[in-house]
XYZ file of C-alpha atoms in Angstrom:
150
model
C -40.423 46.265 21.829
C -38.415 46.878 18.277
C -35.413 44.796 19.386
C -38.114 41.792 20.110
C -39.800 42.184 16.963
C -36.269 42.089 15.218
C -35.290 39.053 17.519
C -38.500 37.240 16.987
C -37.890 38.178 12.635
C -34.610 36.610 13.002
C -35.644 33.384 14.756
C -38.477 33.374 12.240
C -35.536 33.346 9.180
C -33.665 31.110 10.711
C -36.429 28.430 11.087
C -36.955 29.375 7.539
C -33.669 28.484 6.508
C -33.656 25.364 8.724
C -36.978 23.810 7.060
C -35.377 24.604 3.779
C -31.921 23.792 3.933
C -31.593 21.711 7.440
C -31.970 18.195 6.110
C -29.466 18.388 3.064
C -26.840 20.393 5.565
C -27.632 17.410 7.769
C -27.036 14.805 5.120
C -24.067 16.454 3.845
C -22.864 15.888 7.658
C -23.532 12.384 7.950
C -22.259 11.713 4.754
C -18.788 13.601 6.095
C -19.138 11.456 8.992
C -19.291 8.287 7.034
C -16.629 9.216 4.811
C -14.504 9.736 7.378
C -15.316 6.517 9.331
C -14.541 4.284 6.316
C -11.629 5.970 5.637
C -10.466 5.669 9.427
C -11.326 1.768 9.106
C -9.402 1.516 5.691
C -6.322 2.755 6.933
C -6.548 0.664 10.064
C -7.216 -2.782 7.842
C -4.131 -1.545 5.584
C -1.930 -1.045 8.572
C -2.851 -4.247 10.205
C -2.310 -6.007 6.633
C 1.379 -4.653 6.744
C 1.890 -5.428 10.212
C 1.229 -8.777 9.003
C 3.346 -8.511 6.027
C 6.259 -7.592 8.285
C 6.077 -10.025 10.593
C 6.032 -12.856 7.432
C 9.613 -10.720 6.659
C 10.968 -11.073 10.020
C 10.335 -14.779 9.873
C 12.216 -14.629 6.247
C 15.177 -12.725 7.935
C 15.740 -14.838 10.439
C 15.591 -17.914 8.528
C 18.141 -16.954 6.254
C 20.009 -15.812 9.148
C 19.995 -19.303 10.294
C 20.583 -20.926 6.689
C 17.408 -22.501 6.399
C 16.379 -24.009 3.302
C 16.022 -21.784 0.558
C 12.700 -23.373 -0.422
C 11.042 -22.373 2.803
C 12.204 -18.863 2.347
C 10.759 -19.278 -1.497
C 7.289 -20.692 -0.042
C 7.138 -17.153 2.595
C 7.788 -15.435 -0.267
C 4.797 -16.540 -2.223
C 3.226 -16.329 0.294
C 3.883 -12.505 0.745
C 3.363 -11.925 -2.954
C 0.007 -13.563 -3.003
C -1.313 -11.959 -0.093
C 0.335 -8.512 0.555
C 1.311 -7.639 -2.968
C 1.009 -4.104 -2.567
C 3.181 -3.983 0.820
C 6.570 -2.791 1.362
C 7.615 -5.732 3.233
C 6.763 -7.900 0.106
C 8.909 -5.547 -1.727
C 11.645 -5.665 0.861
C 11.675 -9.459 0.879
C 11.674 -10.154 -3.192
C 14.423 -7.787 -2.860
C 15.940 -9.832 -0.497
C 15.696 -13.140 -2.183
C 16.615 -11.433 -5.287
C 20.062 -10.628 -4.317
C 20.257 -14.141 -2.687
C 19.335 -15.973 -6.032
C 21.775 -13.120 -7.377
C 24.728 -14.257 -5.287
C 23.869 -17.805 -5.966
C 24.437 -17.297 -9.616
C 20.600 -18.232 -10.427
C 20.485 -14.498 -12.684
C 17.085 -15.648 -14.673
C 15.330 -16.399 -10.823
C 17.020 -12.674 -9.698
C 15.820 -11.131 -13.118
C 11.953 -12.648 -12.516
C 12.090 -11.394 -8.306
C 12.764 -7.553 -9.739
C 10.712 -7.570 -12.443
C 8.110 -8.514 -9.795
C 9.103 -5.538 -7.862
C 9.051 -3.355 -11.034
C 5.543 -4.344 -11.718
C 3.843 -4.637 -8.261
C 5.136 -1.902 -6.080
C 4.483 2.047 -6.873
C 6.635 3.693 -4.635
C 9.386 5.115 -6.807
C 12.307 4.807 -4.746
C 11.876 1.009 -4.551
C 11.293 0.933 -8.110
C 14.355 3.007 -8.712
C 16.206 0.149 -6.739
C 14.848 -2.521 -8.533
C 15.933 -1.288 -11.585
C 19.243 -0.409 -10.935
C 19.457 -3.888 -9.656
C 17.990 -5.525 -12.528
C 20.646 -3.529 -14.807
C 23.323 -4.877 -12.536
C 21.554 -8.739 -13.067
C 21.047 -7.947 -17.184
C 24.766 -6.986 -17.143
C 26.305 -9.522 -15.194
C 23.867 -12.291 -17.453
C 25.301 -10.885 -20.247
C 29.070 -11.233 -19.240
C 28.306 -14.748 -17.883
C 26.845 -15.914 -21.377
C 29.264 -18.140 -23.744
C 29.845 -16.273 -26.650
C 27.782 -16.672 -29.574
C 29.246 -19.132 -32.422
C 29.205 -17.529 -35.957
């Protein structure tokens, strides 16, 4: 009989606890579930955008290999920079075009592309690479400038 009363007391304690704090626990679980759902949806959208940017990058690489008109490549780059500015694929494309411009002797254009990467990319490795390449561009630009007149 004492065991039955003890079980009844525990059940009453649980009922009181649930009435008092149960809705808050339930609300906390709902908020946590919604937060996780939102995070999952965000990650899916980010992955989708990264895949789209990678597809545009693949098209750019194909055009570059086929020696396509640079204006078409620059148009693709402008699209990438406008639509996917924080994507690593955009940084790769910008670095590729900057290297092409550097090889063609258009140092100002290459400098602009590298500055864009430094401004828009947060990955430390990408920024270090862009800074190193920018240093090379600035050095080459200084070496090709005509001497100043006294």
